[in-house]
Amino acid sequence: MDRRNSRRDAQGQSVLTANRLLDGRIVWLAADGSWQLQLDRAKIFSNDHIEAALAEHAALAQQQELVGVYGVQVHENAQGILTPVTSREQIRAAGPSVHPEFVPTWHKPDTAVTV
């Protein structure tokens, strides 16, 4: 079971998230199997299928240079915009909470990790 989100709604939907080892950025699993920086590109799983998806992608995490793969329950509005259910995940989805002035100078351009 996904310990970080044990209170999923039976009829709800979730996405997979992780952190990149190279720069710590939050990434979301996309439908094409890549890990993207934008939540709106995330592949949506029904909550009854998220555990199987989590098991599959958690097993591949190390070779994709990812850590902490887990599921996040989301709501999708009428315009198709995804919003995480919890405040913690809403903050993570919004992007870095560090002022741009303090971003490390070694930070590389954003790239997707492909399966």
PDB file of C-alpha atoms in Angstrom:
ATOM      1  CA  MET A   1       0.000   0.000   0.000  1.00  0.00           C
ATOM      2  CA  ASP A   2       1.069   3.570  -0.680  1.00  0.00           C
ATOM      3  CA  ARG A   3       1.820   4.809   2.846  1.00  0.00           C
ATOM      4  CA  ARG A   4       1.699   8.481   1.907  1.00  0.00           C
ATOM      5  CA  ASN A   5      -1.874   8.400   0.689  1.00  0.00           C
ATOM      6  CA  SER A   6      -3.811   5.691   2.502  1.00  0.00           C
ATOM      7  CA  ARG A   7      -7.109   7.626   2.496  1.00  0.00           C
ATOM      8  CA  ARG A   8      -8.044   7.570  -1.172  1.00  0.00           C
ATOM      9  CA  ASP A   9     -11.683   7.800  -2.218  1.00  0.00           C
ATOM     10  CA  ALA A  10     -12.863   4.537  -3.773  1.00  0.00           C
ATOM     11  CA  GLN A  11     -14.188   6.362  -6.847  1.00  0.00           C
ATOM     12  CA  GLY A  12     -11.433   8.982  -6.974  1.00  0.00           C
ATOM     13  CA  GLN A  13      -8.431   9.354  -9.241  1.00  0.00           C
ATOM     14  CA  SER A  14      -4.719   9.761  -8.653  1.00  0.00           C
ATOM     15  CA  VAL A  15      -1.432  10.522 -10.388  1.00  0.00           C
ATOM     16  CA  LEU A  16       2.126   9.361  -9.668  1.00  0.00           C
ATOM     17  CA  THR A  17       4.815  11.736  -8.464  1.00  0.00           C
ATOM     18  CA  ALA A  18       8.493  11.477  -7.540  1.00  0.00           C
ATOM     19  CA  ASN A  19      11.630  13.570  -7.091  1.00  0.00           C
ATOM     20  CA  ARG A  20      14.543  13.649  -9.540  1.00  0.00           C
ATOM     21  CA  LEU A  21      17.851  12.707  -7.938  1.00  0.00           C
ATOM     22  CA  LEU A  22      19.890  15.124 -10.048  1.00  0.00           C
ATOM     23  CA  ASP A  23      18.168  18.307  -8.928  1.00  0.00           C
ATOM     24  CA  GLY A  24      15.424  17.352  -6.457  1.00  0.00           C
ATOM     25  CA  ARG A  25      12.652  18.660  -8.718  1.00  0.00           C
ATOM     26  CA  ILE A  26       9.154  17.262  -8.367  1.00  0.00           C
ATOM     27  CA  VAL A  27       8.033  15.282 -11.407  1.00  0.00           C
ATOM     28  CA  TRP A  28       4.761  13.676 -12.503  1.00  0.00           C
ATOM     29  CA  LEU A  29       4.359  10.512 -14.583  1.00  0.00           C
ATOM     30  CA  ALA A  30       2.979  11.395 -18.034  1.00  0.00           C
ATOM     31  CA  ALA A  31       0.931   9.157 -20.328  1.00  0.00           C
ATOM     32  CA  ASP A  32       3.965   8.578 -22.575  1.00  0.00           C
ATOM     33  CA  GLY A  33       5.986   7.173 -19.650  1.00  0.00           C
ATOM     34  CA  SER A  34       8.197  10.227 -19.187  1.00  0.00           C
ATOM     35  CA  TRP A  35       8.377  12.209 -15.959  1.00  0.00           C
ATOM     36  CA  GLN A  36       7.304  15.823 -16.469  1.00  0.00           C
ATOM     37  CA  LEU A  37       7.511  18.954 -14.322  1.00  0.00           C
ATOM     38  CA  GLN A  38       3.897  19.975 -14.966  1.00  0.00           C
ATOM     39  CA  LEU A  39       1.006  18.325 -13.143  1.00  0.00           C
ATOM     40  CA  ASP A  40      -1.292  19.011 -16.108  1.00  0.00           C
ATOM     41  CA  ARG A  41       0.720  16.485 -18.154  1.00  0.00           C
ATOM     42  CA  ALA A  42       0.270  13.709 -15.590  1.00  0.00           C
ATOM     43  CA  LYS A  43      -1.400  10.428 -16.468  1.00  0.00           C
ATOM     44  CA  ILE A  44      -4.553   9.925 -14.409  1.00  0.00           C
ATOM     45  CA  PHE A  45      -5.224   6.544 -12.795  1.00  0.00           C
ATOM     46  CA  SER A  46      -8.433   5.453 -11.119  1.00  0.00           C
ATOM     47  CA  ASN A  47      -7.776   4.816  -7.440  1.00  0.00           C
ATOM     48  CA  ASP A  48      -8.444   1.109  -7.876  1.00  0.00           C
ATOM     49  CA  HIS A  49      -5.488   0.922 -10.340  1.00  0.00           C
ATOM     50  CA  ILE A  50      -3.015   3.284  -8.670  1.00  0.00           C
ATOM     51  CA  GLU A  51      -1.376   0.629  -6.470  1.00  0.00           C
ATOM     52  CA  ALA A  52      -0.449  -1.517  -9.499  1.00  0.00           C
ATOM     53  CA  ALA A  53       0.929   1.531 -11.324  1.00  0.00           C
ATOM     54  CA  LEU A  54       2.867   2.519  -8.216  1.00  0.00           C
ATOM     55  CA  ALA A  55       4.425  -0.937  -7.910  1.00  0.00           C
ATOM     56  CA  GLU A  56       5.458  -0.922 -11.575  1.00  0.00           C
ATOM     57  CA  HIS A  57       7.023   2.541 -11.567  1.00  0.00           C
ATOM     58  CA  ALA A  58       8.577   2.344  -8.102  1.00  0.00           C
ATOM     59  CA  ALA A  59      10.525  -0.690  -9.340  1.00  0.00           C
ATOM     60  CA  LEU A  60      11.932   1.386 -12.240  1.00  0.00           C
ATOM     61  CA  ALA A  61      12.691   4.482 -10.174  1.00  0.00           C
ATOM     62  CA  GLN A  62      16.366   3.853  -9.494  1.00  0.00           C
ATOM     63  CA  GLN A  63      17.328   3.349 -13.135  1.00  0.00           C
ATOM     64  CA  GLN A  64      15.367   6.510 -14.016  1.00  0.00           C
ATOM     65  CA  GLU A  65      17.232   8.459 -11.305  1.00  0.00           C
ATOM     66  CA  LEU A  66      14.076   9.073  -9.259  1.00  0.00           C
ATOM     67  CA  VAL A  67      13.287   8.718  -5.569  1.00  0.00           C
ATOM     68  CA  GLY A  68      10.114   8.703  -3.520  1.00  0.00           C
ATOM     69  CA  VAL A  69       7.577   7.529  -6.095  1.00  0.00           C
ATOM     70  CA  TYR A  70       4.041   7.659  -4.685  1.00  0.00           C
ATOM     71  CA  GLY A  71       0.438   8.348  -5.620  1.00  0.00           C
ATOM     72  CA  VAL A  72      -1.395  11.641  -5.163  1.00  0.00           C
ATOM     73  CA  GLN A  73      -5.174  11.860  -5.232  1.00  0.00           C
ATOM     74  CA  VAL A  74      -6.408  14.657  -7.494  1.00  0.00           C
ATOM     75  CA  HIS A  75      -9.671  16.305  -8.505  1.00  0.00           C
ATOM     76  CA  GLU A  76     -10.268  17.268 -12.124  1.00  0.00           C
ATOM     77  CA  ASN A  77     -12.498  20.297 -12.734  1.00  0.00           C
ATOM     78  CA  ALA A  78     -14.802  20.882 -15.718  1.00  0.00           C
ATOM     79  CA  GLN A  79     -11.925  22.477 -17.666  1.00  0.00           C
ATOM     80  CA  GLY A  80      -9.725  19.407 -17.093  1.00  0.00           C
ATOM     81  CA  ILE A  81      -7.429  21.126 -14.601  1.00  0.00           C
ATOM     82  CA  LEU A  82      -5.979  18.776 -11.990  1.00  0.00           C
ATOM     83  CA  THR A  83      -5.722  19.855  -8.363  1.00  0.00           C
ATOM     84  CA  PRO A  84      -4.213  17.674  -5.631  1.00  0.00           C
ATOM     85  CA  VAL A  85      -6.561  16.976  -2.735  1.00  0.00           C
ATOM     86  CA  THR A  86      -4.117  17.724   0.086  1.00  0.00           C
ATOM     87  CA  SER A  87      -2.475  21.049   0.911  1.00  0.00           C
ATOM     88  CA  ARG A  88       0.968  19.440   0.907  1.00  0.00           C
ATOM     89  CA  GLU A  89       0.563  18.224  -2.655  1.00  0.00           C
ATOM     90  CA  GLN A  90      -0.940  21.532  -3.791  1.00  0.00           C
ATOM     91  CA  ILE A  91       2.248  23.247  -2.606  1.00  0.00           C
ATOM     92  CA  ARG A  92       4.452  20.643  -4.344  1.00  0.00           C
ATOM     93  CA  ALA A  93       2.456  20.966  -7.596  1.00  0.00           C
ATOM     94  CA  ALA A  94       2.815  24.764  -7.592  1.00  0.00           C
ATOM     95  CA  GLY A  95       6.559  24.436  -8.144  1.00  0.00           C
ATOM     96  CA  PRO A  96       9.626  25.464  -6.185  1.00  0.00           C
ATOM     97  CA  SER A  97       8.892  27.501  -3.099  1.00  0.00           C
ATOM     98  CA  VAL A  98      12.328  29.109  -3.320  1.00  0.00           C
ATOM     99  CA  HIS A  99      12.671  32.653  -4.608  1.00  0.00           C
ATOM    100  CA  PRO A 100      14.325  32.690  -8.087  1.00  0.00           C
ATOM    101  CA  GLU A 101      17.168  34.785  -6.679  1.00  0.00           C
ATOM    102  CA  PHE A 102      18.220  31.802  -4.565  1.00  0.00           C
ATOM    103  CA  VAL A 103      18.110  29.106  -7.275  1.00  0.00           C
ATOM    104  CA  PRO A 104      21.539  27.436  -7.551  1.00  0.00           C
ATOM    105  CA  THR A 105      23.698  28.664 -10.423  1.00  0.00           C
ATOM    106  CA  TRP A 106      24.390  25.060 -11.454  1.00  0.00           C
ATOM    107  CA  HIS A 107      20.686  24.429 -12.113  1.00  0.00           C
ATOM    108  CA  LYS A 108      20.309  22.801 -15.525  1.00  0.00           C
ATOM    109  CA  PRO A 109      17.400  23.379 -17.932  1.00  0.00           C
ATOM    110  CA  ASP A 110      14.342  21.257 -17.258  1.00  0.00           C
ATOM    111  CA  THR A 111      14.404  17.905 -18.981  1.00  0.00           C
ATOM    112  CA  ALA A 112      12.069  14.929 -18.902  1.00  0.00           C
ATOM    113  CA  VAL A 113      13.197  11.493 -17.778  1.00  0.00           C
ATOM    114  CA  THR A 114      12.077   8.979 -20.391  1.00  0.00           C
ATOM    115  CA  VAL A 115      11.246   5.345 -19.642  1.00  0.00           C
TER     116      VAL A 115
END
